């Protein structure tokens, strides 16, 4: 009976830790219309942030363009590393794309050339790093707890009282 309680407790702890590791869904980006073209950011891929241009009259996709990509560290939870587009805007024939981290990219609508901003928002970058560190700490805690509970279960199985319980049930 106590073994089931320990296993239940372990599973509840691990599931709670995993639930905290998931990031929230990206914000919906409002489309921007400029000279008969609607620009959208689908935000459907955390590895690749891209925009699509659609002809308003024909409702036909004209092109899509990758604005930035995210390098994923295989040692960390993938979805918390995703960075999505937060806002779109148009100014002087340039599509202004802002990421969740506050980095700004400019897309020349004639050439489709992408220029990145020189100064990302370092405060947001620090916050993301702090969140990743907190998730790593949660994972380490879960691993240590799991090892402790496995050792405890092993000790219970090998103890004389456990053997006595098993021999009574036989």
Short mmCIF file of C-alpha atoms in Angstrom, two decimals:
data_model
loop_
_atom_site.label_atom_id
_atom_site.label_comp_id
_atom_site.label_asym_id
_atom_site.label_seq_id
_atom_site.Cartn_x
_atom_site.Cartn_y
_atom_site.Cartn_z
CA UNK A 1 0.00 0.00 0.00
CA UNK A 2 2.77 2.44 0.91
CA UNK A 3 4.48 1.64 -2.37
CA UNK A 4 1.41 2.81 -4.29
CA UNK A 5 1.33 6.03 -2.28
CA UNK A 6 4.98 6.71 -3.06
CA UNK A 7 4.48 6.00 -6.77
CA UNK A 8 1.36 8.18 -6.85
CA UNK A 9 3.22 11.02 -5.11
CA UNK A 10 6.14 10.71 -7.54
CA UNK A 11 3.88 10.78 -10.58
CA UNK A 12 1.95 13.79 -9.28
CA UNK A 13 5.20 15.65 -8.61
CA UNK A 14 6.63 14.85 -12.04
CA UNK A 15 3.42 15.76 -13.86
CA UNK A 16 3.23 19.08 -12.01
CA UNK A 17 6.84 19.82 -12.97
CA UNK A 18 6.18 18.96 -16.61
CA UNK A 19 3.07 21.12 -16.70
CA UNK A 20 5.11 24.11 -15.54
CA UNK A 21 7.67 23.54 -18.31
CA UNK A 22 5.22 24.31 -21.10
CA UNK A 23 5.07 27.82 -22.49
CA UNK A 24 1.88 29.72 -23.15
CA UNK A 25 0.55 29.91 -26.68
CA UNK A 26 1.94 32.82 -28.70
CA UNK A 27 -0.14 35.97 -28.91
CA UNK A 28 -2.31 36.44 -31.98
CA UNK A 29 -0.68 39.00 -34.25
CA UNK A 30 -3.02 41.48 -35.87
CA UNK A 31 -2.59 41.58 -39.67
CA UNK A 32 -1.41 44.76 -41.38
CA UNK A 33 -2.82 46.02 -44.69
CA UNK A 34 -0.67 48.18 -46.97
CA UNK A 35 -1.39 49.05 -50.63
CA UNK A 36 -3.83 46.19 -51.21
CA UNK A 37 -1.68 43.56 -49.52
CA UNK A 38 -2.41 41.95 -46.15
CA UNK A 39 0.66 40.90 -44.14
CA UNK A 40 0.21 38.21 -41.51
CA UNK A 41 2.41 36.33 -39.04
CA UNK A 42 0.95 32.82 -38.61
CA UNK A 43 3.12 31.99 -35.52
CA UNK A 44 2.64 28.28 -36.16
CA UNK A 45 6.30 27.24 -35.96
CA UNK A 46 8.50 28.13 -32.98
CA UNK A 47 11.68 27.41 -34.90
CA UNK A 48 10.90 29.76 -37.79
CA UNK A 49 9.26 33.18 -37.57
CA UNK A 50 7.84 34.17 -40.93
CA UNK A 51 5.38 36.54 -42.56
CA UNK A 52 3.00 35.97 -45.45
CA UNK A 53 1.79 38.52 -47.98
CA UNK A 54 -1.74 38.07 -49.36
CA UNK A 55 -3.47 39.93 -52.19
CA UNK A 56 -6.67 41.31 -50.64
CA UNK A 57 -8.81 41.24 -53.81
CA UNK A 58 -7.87 37.75 -55.04
CA UNK A 59 -7.31 36.34 -51.54
CA UNK A 60 -4.19 34.70 -52.95
CA UNK A 61 -0.90 34.23 -51.17
CA UNK A 62 1.79 36.26 -52.91
CA UNK A 63 4.82 35.16 -50.90
CA UNK A 64 6.15 34.16 -47.52
CA UNK A 65 9.44 35.14 -45.99
CA UNK A 66 11.42 33.88 -43.01
CA UNK A 67 12.27 36.85 -40.80
CA UNK A 68 14.32 34.98 -38.19
CA UNK A 69 14.99 31.46 -36.99
CA UNK A 70 15.54 30.10 -33.50
CA UNK A 71 18.41 27.84 -32.60
CA UNK A 72 17.17 25.10 -30.33
CA UNK A 73 19.43 23.70 -27.62
CA UNK A 74 18.69 19.94 -27.53
CA UNK A 75 19.55 19.86 -23.81
CA UNK A 76 16.61 22.12 -22.91
CA UNK A 77 12.85 21.85 -23.27
CA UNK A 78 12.17 22.85 -26.87
CA UNK A 79 8.93 24.79 -26.60
CA UNK A 80 10.24 27.23 -23.99
CA UNK A 81 12.98 28.21 -26.46
CA UNK A 82 10.52 29.18 -29.20
CA UNK A 83 10.35 32.87 -30.04
CA UNK A 84 7.38 34.18 -31.97
CA UNK A 85 6.48 37.40 -33.73
CA UNK A 86 4.65 39.77 -31.41
CA UNK A 87 3.64 42.69 -33.66
CA UNK A 88 3.63 43.82 -37.27
CA UNK A 89 3.57 47.37 -38.63
CA UNK A 90 4.29 49.22 -41.86
CA UNK A 91 6.27 52.43 -42.13
CA UNK A 92 7.70 54.02 -45.31
CA UNK A 93 7.44 50.85 -47.43
CA UNK A 94 9.02 48.74 -44.69
CA UNK A 95 7.33 45.99 -42.70
CA UNK A 96 8.38 46.30 -39.06
CA UNK A 97 8.42 42.92 -37.26
CA UNK A 98 8.89 42.77 -33.48
CA UNK A 99 9.63 39.50 -31.70
CA UNK A 100 8.55 38.47 -28.21
CA UNK A 101 12.07 39.31 -27.04
CA UNK A 102 11.73 42.88 -28.26
CA UNK A 103 14.05 42.44 -31.24
CA UNK A 104 12.99 44.38 -34.31
CA UNK A 105 13.47 43.31 -37.91
CA UNK A 106 12.67 45.38 -40.98
CA UNK A 107 11.50 43.86 -44.25
CA UNK A 108 11.88 46.00 -47.37
CA UNK A 109 8.60 45.29 -49.17
CA UNK A 110 10.15 45.87 -52.63
CA UNK A 111 13.26 43.71 -52.28
CA UNK A 112 12.10 41.44 -49.41
CA UNK A 113 15.44 42.06 -47.74
CA UNK A 114 15.48 41.57 -43.97
CA UNK A 115 17.48 43.87 -41.68
CA UNK A 116 17.74 43.08 -37.97
CA UNK A 117 17.88 45.70 -35.25
CA UNK A 118 21.22 46.36 -33.62
CA UNK A 119 19.97 46.47 -30.02
CA UNK A 120 17.69 43.68 -28.79
CA UNK A 121 15.78 44.17 -25.59
CA UNK A 122 18.30 42.69 -23.13
CA UNK A 123 15.84 42.91 -20.22
CA UNK A 124 13.51 40.46 -21.98
CA UNK A 125 16.45 38.24 -22.93
CA UNK A 126 17.51 38.08 -19.28
CA UNK A 127 13.93 37.22 -18.30
CA UNK A 128 13.85 34.36 -20.81
CA UNK A 129 17.20 33.06 -19.56
CA UNK A 130 15.92 33.25 -15.98
CA UNK A 131 12.82 31.27 -16.99
CA UNK A 132 14.98 28.61 -18.67
CA UNK A 133 17.18 28.41 -15.56
CA UNK A 134 14.11 28.01 -13.34
CA UNK A 135 12.87 25.18 -15.57
CA UNK A 136 16.28 23.49 -15.43
CA UNK A 137 16.16 23.74 -11.62
CA UNK A 138 12.69 22.17 -11.58
CA UNK A 139 13.94 19.33 -13.76
CA UNK A 140 16.96 18.78 -11.49
CA UNK A 141 14.67 18.73 -8.44
CA UNK A 142 12.39 16.19 -10.12
CA UNK A 143 15.38 13.97 -11.00
CA UNK A 144 16.72 14.09 -7.42
CA UNK A 145 13.24 13.42 -6.00
CA UNK A 146 12.77 10.50 -8.38
CA UNK A 147 16.16 9.03 -7.40
CA UNK A 148 15.32 9.43 -3.70
CA UNK A 149 11.94 7.77 -4.12
CA UNK A 150 13.45 4.92 -6.13
CA UNK A 151 16.03 4.37 -3.40
CA UNK A 152 13.28 4.49 -0.75
CA UNK A 153 11.17 1.97 -2.67
CA UNK A 154 14.21 -0.31 -3.01
CA UNK A 155 14.83 -0.09 0.74
CA UNK A 156 11.18 -0.84 1.51
CA UNK A 157 11.18 -3.88 -0.79
CA UNK A 158 14.30 -5.27 0.88
CA UNK A 159 13.24 -4.56 4.47
CA UNK A 160 12.15 -7.41 6.80
CA UNK A 161 8.71 -5.88 7.34
CA UNK A 162 8.16 -5.77 3.58
CA UNK A 163 9.23 -9.38 3.29
CA UNK A 164 6.87 -10.26 6.10
CA UNK A 165 3.99 -8.59 4.27
CA UNK A 166 4.83 -10.41 1.10
CA UNK A 167 5.07 -13.77 2.90
CA UNK A 168 1.65 -13.21 4.57
CA UNK A 169 0.00 -12.57 1.25
CA UNK A 170 1.41 -15.80 -0.18
#
